[in-house]
Short mmCIF file of C-alpha atoms in Angstrom, two decimals:
data_model
loop_
_atom_site.label_atom_id
_atom_site.label_comp_id
_atom_site.label_asym_id
_atom_site.label_seq_id
_atom_site.Cartn_x
_atom_site.Cartn_y
_atom_site.Cartn_z
CA MET A 165 -1.12 1.23 -15.76
CA LEU A 166 -2.32 -1.39 -18.26
CA SER A 167 0.24 -3.99 -17.13
CA SER A 168 -0.70 -3.33 -13.50
CA PHE A 169 -4.36 -3.77 -14.37
CA ARG A 170 -3.74 -7.09 -16.10
CA ARG A 171 -1.71 -8.39 -13.14
CA LEU A 172 -4.33 -7.21 -10.67
CA ILE A 173 -7.14 -8.91 -12.55
CA ALA A 174 -5.12 -12.13 -12.78
CA VAL A 175 -4.45 -12.11 -9.03
CA VAL A 176 -8.07 -11.40 -8.13
CA LEU A 177 -9.47 -14.02 -10.54
CA LEU A 178 -7.01 -16.65 -9.33
CA ALA A 179 -7.82 -15.93 -5.69
CA GLY A 180 -11.52 -15.80 -6.46
CA SER A 181 -11.40 -19.21 -8.10
CA ALA A 182 -9.64 -20.68 -5.08
CA LEU A 183 -11.85 -19.00 -2.49
CA ALA A 184 -15.04 -19.77 -4.38
CA ALA A 185 -14.15 -23.44 -4.10
CA ALA A 186 -13.96 -23.17 -0.30
CA PRO A 187 -17.58 -24.24 0.33
CA ALA A 188 -16.96 -27.43 -1.65
CA TRP A 189 -13.91 -28.25 0.47
CA ALA A 190 -15.95 -27.76 3.63
CA ASP A 191 -18.99 -29.83 2.61
CA GLU A 192 -18.20 -32.73 4.96
CA THR A 193 -17.94 -30.58 8.09
CA ASP A 194 -19.81 -27.32 7.46
CA PRO A 195 -23.00 -26.53 5.55
CA PRO A 196 -22.20 -24.38 2.50
CA SER A 197 -24.45 -21.63 3.88
CA GLU A 198 -21.94 -21.01 6.71
CA ILE A 199 -19.32 -19.78 4.22
CA THR A 200 -19.69 -16.69 2.09
CA VAL A 201 -17.45 -15.26 -0.61
CA HIS A 202 -17.62 -11.68 -1.82
CA GLY A 203 -15.39 -9.28 -3.68
CA HIS A 204 -15.11 -5.96 -5.41
CA ALA A 205 -13.41 -4.13 -8.27
CA ALA A 206 -12.93 -0.37 -8.37
CA LEU A 207 -11.53 2.47 -10.45
CA LEU A 208 -10.17 5.45 -8.46
CA SER A 209 -9.03 8.85 -9.67
CA ASP A 210 -6.16 8.65 -7.12
CA TYR A 211 -5.03 5.96 -4.66
CA ARG A 212 -4.61 7.70 -1.29
CA PHE A 213 -3.15 5.63 1.57
CA ARG A 214 -3.58 7.40 4.91
CA GLY A 215 -3.69 10.70 3.06
CA LEU A 216 -0.65 10.14 0.82
CA SER A 217 -0.87 9.15 -2.84
CA ARG A 218 0.44 5.76 -3.95
CA SER A 219 -0.41 6.45 -7.59
CA SER A 220 1.36 9.83 -8.02
CA GLY A 221 -2.02 11.54 -8.28
CA ASP A 222 -3.04 9.36 -11.23
CA PRO A 223 -5.93 6.86 -11.51
CA ALA A 224 -5.60 3.40 -9.97
CA VAL A 225 -7.44 0.12 -10.32
CA GLN A 226 -8.20 -2.06 -7.31
CA GLY A 227 -9.87 -5.35 -6.50
CA GLY A 228 -10.35 -7.78 -3.66
CA ILE A 229 -11.76 -11.15 -2.63
CA GLU A 230 -12.76 -12.28 0.87
CA VAL A 231 -14.11 -15.54 2.29
CA SER A 232 -15.80 -15.53 5.69
CA HIS A 233 -17.25 -18.19 8.00
CA ALA A 234 -20.30 -17.94 10.24
CA SER A 235 -17.99 -18.30 13.24
CA GLY A 236 -16.52 -14.87 12.44
CA PHE A 237 -13.21 -15.98 10.95
CA TYR A 238 -12.27 -14.55 7.56
CA ALA A 239 -9.38 -14.30 5.10
CA GLY A 240 -8.85 -12.39 1.90
CA LEU A 241 -6.70 -10.28 -0.33
CA ALA A 242 -6.85 -6.79 -1.80
CA ALA A 243 -4.76 -5.59 -4.75
CA SER A 244 -4.07 -2.16 -6.21
CA SER A 245 -2.03 -0.70 -9.04
CA LEU A 246 0.78 1.65 -7.95
CA ASP A 247 2.84 4.53 -9.29
CA LEU A 248 5.11 5.56 -6.44
CA GLY A 249 7.11 8.06 -8.49
CA ALA A 250 10.12 9.59 -6.76
CA ILE A 251 8.58 11.18 -3.67
CA GLY A 252 8.29 9.89 -0.13
CA PRO A 253 9.78 6.94 1.75
CA LEU A 254 7.99 4.27 -0.29
CA THR A 255 10.08 4.86 -3.43
CA ASP A 256 12.63 2.14 -2.69
CA PRO A 257 13.35 -0.01 -5.80
CA ALA A 258 11.94 -2.96 -3.87
CA HIS A 259 8.49 -1.53 -4.45
CA SER A 260 6.70 -2.44 -7.65
CA ASP A 261 3.75 -1.19 -9.67
CA MET A 262 1.34 -3.42 -7.74
CA GLN A 263 0.43 -3.75 -4.06
CA LEU A 264 -1.05 -6.95 -2.64
CA ASP A 265 -2.50 -7.09 0.87
CA LEU A 266 -3.10 -10.54 2.38
CA TYR A 267 -5.07 -10.61 5.61
CA ALA A 268 -6.91 -12.89 8.03
CA GLY A 269 -8.79 -12.31 11.26
CA TRP A 270 -11.90 -12.72 13.34
CA THR A 271 -14.88 -10.44 13.90
CA GLY A 272 -17.74 -10.90 16.30
CA PRO A 273 -20.04 -9.31 18.88
CA LEU A 274 -19.02 -7.99 22.26
CA THR A 275 -21.42 -6.71 24.92
CA GLY A 276 -23.59 -3.63 24.75
CA GLY A 277 -24.02 -3.65 21.00
CA TRP A 278 -20.28 -3.40 20.26
CA ASN A 279 -18.39 -5.57 17.77
CA ALA A 280 -14.70 -6.48 17.65
CA ASP A 281 -12.39 -7.13 14.71
CA VAL A 282 -8.82 -8.42 15.12
CA GLY A 283 -6.41 -9.70 12.49
CA LEU A 284 -3.06 -9.59 10.76
CA LEU A 285 -2.24 -7.83 7.46
CA TYR A 286 0.72 -8.64 5.19
CA ASP A 287 1.55 -5.70 2.93
CA ALA A 288 3.36 -7.08 -0.14
CA PHE A 289 4.70 -5.80 -3.46
CA PRO A 290 4.93 -8.98 -5.58
CA ALA A 291 6.53 -7.45 -8.69
CA GLY A 292 9.38 -5.92 -6.68
CA ASN A 293 12.32 -7.47 -4.85
CA PHE A 294 10.69 -9.74 -2.30
CA GLY A 295 11.77 -9.23 1.30
CA LYS A 296 12.75 -5.54 1.18
CA ALA A 297 9.37 -3.83 1.03
CA GLU A 298 6.95 -6.29 2.61
CA PHE A 299 5.86 -5.87 6.23
CA PHE A 300 3.32 -7.25 8.71
CA GLU A 301 0.75 -5.08 10.48
CA PRO A 302 -1.59 -6.49 13.16
CA TYR A 303 -4.85 -4.59 13.62
CA ALA A 304 -7.80 -4.38 16.02
CA SER A 305 -10.97 -2.32 16.17
CA VAL A 306 -14.30 -1.94 17.96
CA SER A 307 -17.44 -0.71 16.24
CA THR A 308 -21.08 -0.02 16.94
CA THR A 309 -24.20 1.37 15.29
CA LEU A 310 -26.86 3.78 16.47
CA GLY A 311 -29.73 3.98 14.05
CA PRO A 312 -28.30 4.93 10.63
CA LEU A 313 -24.98 6.01 12.18
CA SER A 314 -22.03 3.62 12.48
CA GLY A 315 -18.71 4.22 14.18
CA LYS A 316 -15.40 2.37 14.42
CA LEU A 317 -12.25 3.02 16.44
CA GLY A 318 -9.22 1.06 15.25
CA VAL A 319 -5.49 0.69 15.75
CA LYS A 320 -2.80 -0.81 13.49
CA TYR A 321 0.73 -1.46 14.64
CA ALA A 322 3.76 -2.56 12.60
CA TRP A 323 6.75 -3.58 14.69
CA LYS A 324 10.33 -2.84 13.63
CA GLN A 325 10.91 -4.58 10.29
CA GLN A 326 13.36 -4.36 7.40
CA ALA A 327 10.88 -2.49 5.22
CA LEU A 328 10.43 0.27 7.80
CA ASN A 329 13.95 1.67 7.71
CA PHE A 330 13.60 4.97 5.87
CA ASN A 331 15.28 7.31 8.37
CA GLY A 332 19.00 6.82 7.74
CA GLY A 333 18.52 3.08 7.36
CA ARG A 334 17.29 2.79 10.95
CA ARG A 335 14.49 0.32 11.41
CA ASP A 336 11.50 1.62 13.31
CA ASP A 337 7.93 0.70 14.12
CA ASN A 338 4.70 2.46 13.14
CA LEU A 339 1.41 3.13 14.92
CA TYR A 340 -1.79 4.13 13.16
CA VAL A 341 -4.99 5.03 15.04
CA HIS A 342 -8.19 5.86 13.18
CA LEU A 343 -11.81 6.84 13.82
CA ASP A 344 -14.36 6.08 11.09
CA LEU A 345 -17.96 7.31 10.96
CA GLY A 346 -20.63 6.41 8.43
CA ALA A 347 -24.32 7.03 7.89
CA GLY A 348 -26.86 6.13 5.28
CA ILE A 349 -29.43 8.82 4.54
CA PRO A 350 -32.80 7.10 5.18
CA ASN A 351 -34.89 6.26 2.12
CA THR A 352 -32.13 7.31 -0.26
CA PRO A 353 -29.21 5.51 -1.99
CA VAL A 354 -26.77 8.04 -0.48
CA SER A 355 -24.24 7.25 2.26
CA LEU A 356 -21.87 9.61 4.04
CA SER A 357 -18.49 8.80 5.58
CA ALA A 358 -15.71 10.46 7.57
CA ARG A 359 -12.28 9.38 8.81
CA LEU A 360 -9.66 10.87 11.10
CA GLY A 361 -6.33 9.05 11.36
CA TYR A 362 -3.07 9.58 13.23
CA THR A 363 0.28 8.07 12.19
CA ASP A 364 3.30 7.96 14.49
CA GLY A 365 6.47 6.20 13.40
CA ALA A 366 8.20 5.15 10.20
CA LEU A 367 5.21 6.02 7.96
CA SER A 368 4.71 9.51 9.43
CA PRO A 369 3.28 11.85 6.77
CA LYS A 370 5.38 14.73 8.10
CA TYR A 371 8.56 12.70 7.52
CA ALA A 372 7.33 11.34 4.20
CA THR A 373 6.72 14.86 2.86
CA GLY A 374 9.98 16.29 4.16
CA GLU A 375 8.40 18.63 6.71
CA THR A 376 10.44 17.02 9.50
CA VAL A 377 13.62 14.94 9.62
CA ASP A 378 12.25 12.62 12.30
CA TYR A 379 9.14 10.49 12.64
CA ALA A 380 6.91 13.21 14.09
CA GLY A 381 3.28 12.12 14.17
CA GLY A 382 0.73 13.50 11.73
CA LEU A 383 -2.99 13.45 11.01
CA ASP A 384 -4.94 12.49 7.91
CA TRP A 385 -8.64 12.98 7.25
CA ALA A 386 -11.33 12.27 4.69
CA LEU A 387 -14.96 13.29 4.13
CA GLY A 388 -16.98 11.46 1.51
CA ALA A 389 -20.29 10.46 0.01
CA SER A 390 -21.38 7.57 -2.19
CA TYR A 391 -24.42 6.86 -4.33
CA ALA A 392 -25.67 3.31 -4.93
CA ILE A 393 -26.67 3.12 -8.58
CA THR A 394 -27.67 -0.53 -8.09
CA PRO A 395 -27.18 -2.93 -5.14
CA PHE A 396 -23.84 -3.85 -6.76
CA LEU A 397 -22.61 -0.66 -8.44
CA SER A 398 -21.82 2.65 -6.72
CA ILE A 399 -20.05 5.94 -7.36
CA GLY A 400 -18.49 8.16 -4.74
CA GLY A 401 -16.23 11.04 -3.89
CA GLN A 402 -13.93 11.87 -0.97
CA TYR A 403 -12.15 15.01 0.08
CA VAL A 404 -8.76 13.84 1.43
CA GLY A 405 -6.14 15.77 3.37
CA VAL A 406 -3.02 15.07 5.42
CA GLN A 407 -0.58 16.96 7.64
CA GLY A 408 2.83 17.64 6.19
CA ARG A 409 4.34 19.60 3.32
CA SER A 410 1.89 19.94 0.43
CA ILE A 411 3.28 18.26 -2.71
CA ASP A 412 1.19 18.08 -5.89
CA GLY A 413 0.21 14.54 -6.76
CA TYR A 414 1.39 13.23 -3.40
CA SER A 415 0.26 15.05 -0.27
CA ASN A 416 -1.86 17.95 -1.50
CA ASP A 417 -5.53 18.07 -0.51
CA THR A 418 -7.60 16.46 -3.23
CA VAL A 419 -10.95 14.98 -4.17
CA VAL A 420 -10.88 11.27 -5.03
CA GLY A 421 -13.61 9.84 -7.23
CA THR A 422 -14.50 6.12 -7.14
CA LEU A 423 -16.51 3.76 -9.30
CA LYS A 424 -17.02 0.45 -7.47
CA LEU A 425 -18.54 -2.89 -8.44
CA SER A 426 -19.33 -5.38 -5.64
CA PHE A 427 -20.09 -9.05 -6.19
#
């Protein structure tokens, strides 16, 4: 994991240097206050992606940088170390020991207190064989808040691409729908969260775990809590589960611990 960590830090620092310079590039047309840059670094006891482990049940390091404009447009990247092992559809040699997500989109208010978020994600594996594992995934969501409670309903769709060809080499698409809820406990540094997701297509957890031989849809879920030690440092835990055959270190129910630094 050390080599993955070094690569991840290098990617995040390089991107951070470039994005941090964005206000200077925009001085002639936009006040610097209209552009913000923020990021994070985290240590996780397990990297679970839609319920399935991408670190073989082992710890993972992650980081990300995002630049956003007052108009609602944003762009960023998120990186994570990987250990895909020899289980599931994402064990093709094209995949590496690092994942890099590049994304861009727009978020802004709708009517009635609702907000929208639309964008495009590029899921890449830069240390692998480029072109065999990477795929695009557009996304959209609506969200709202009611007192301390927040809610978001989102959808992500990946059309048929070369990377999504696990079932006998047949390319297929993938649909992911998710509902996220969150709440901060008033007058405390504690926040609660919950997620329910449904995958239908090439990344089906039932197919990935060998429960079915087709892309039958499957659910994933998570319940968690976090504690803000400082405004920038937090610790948390999530109970994560997914439909499909239970495989230790891959699809078994587990508790994921997180230490996160925001900046």
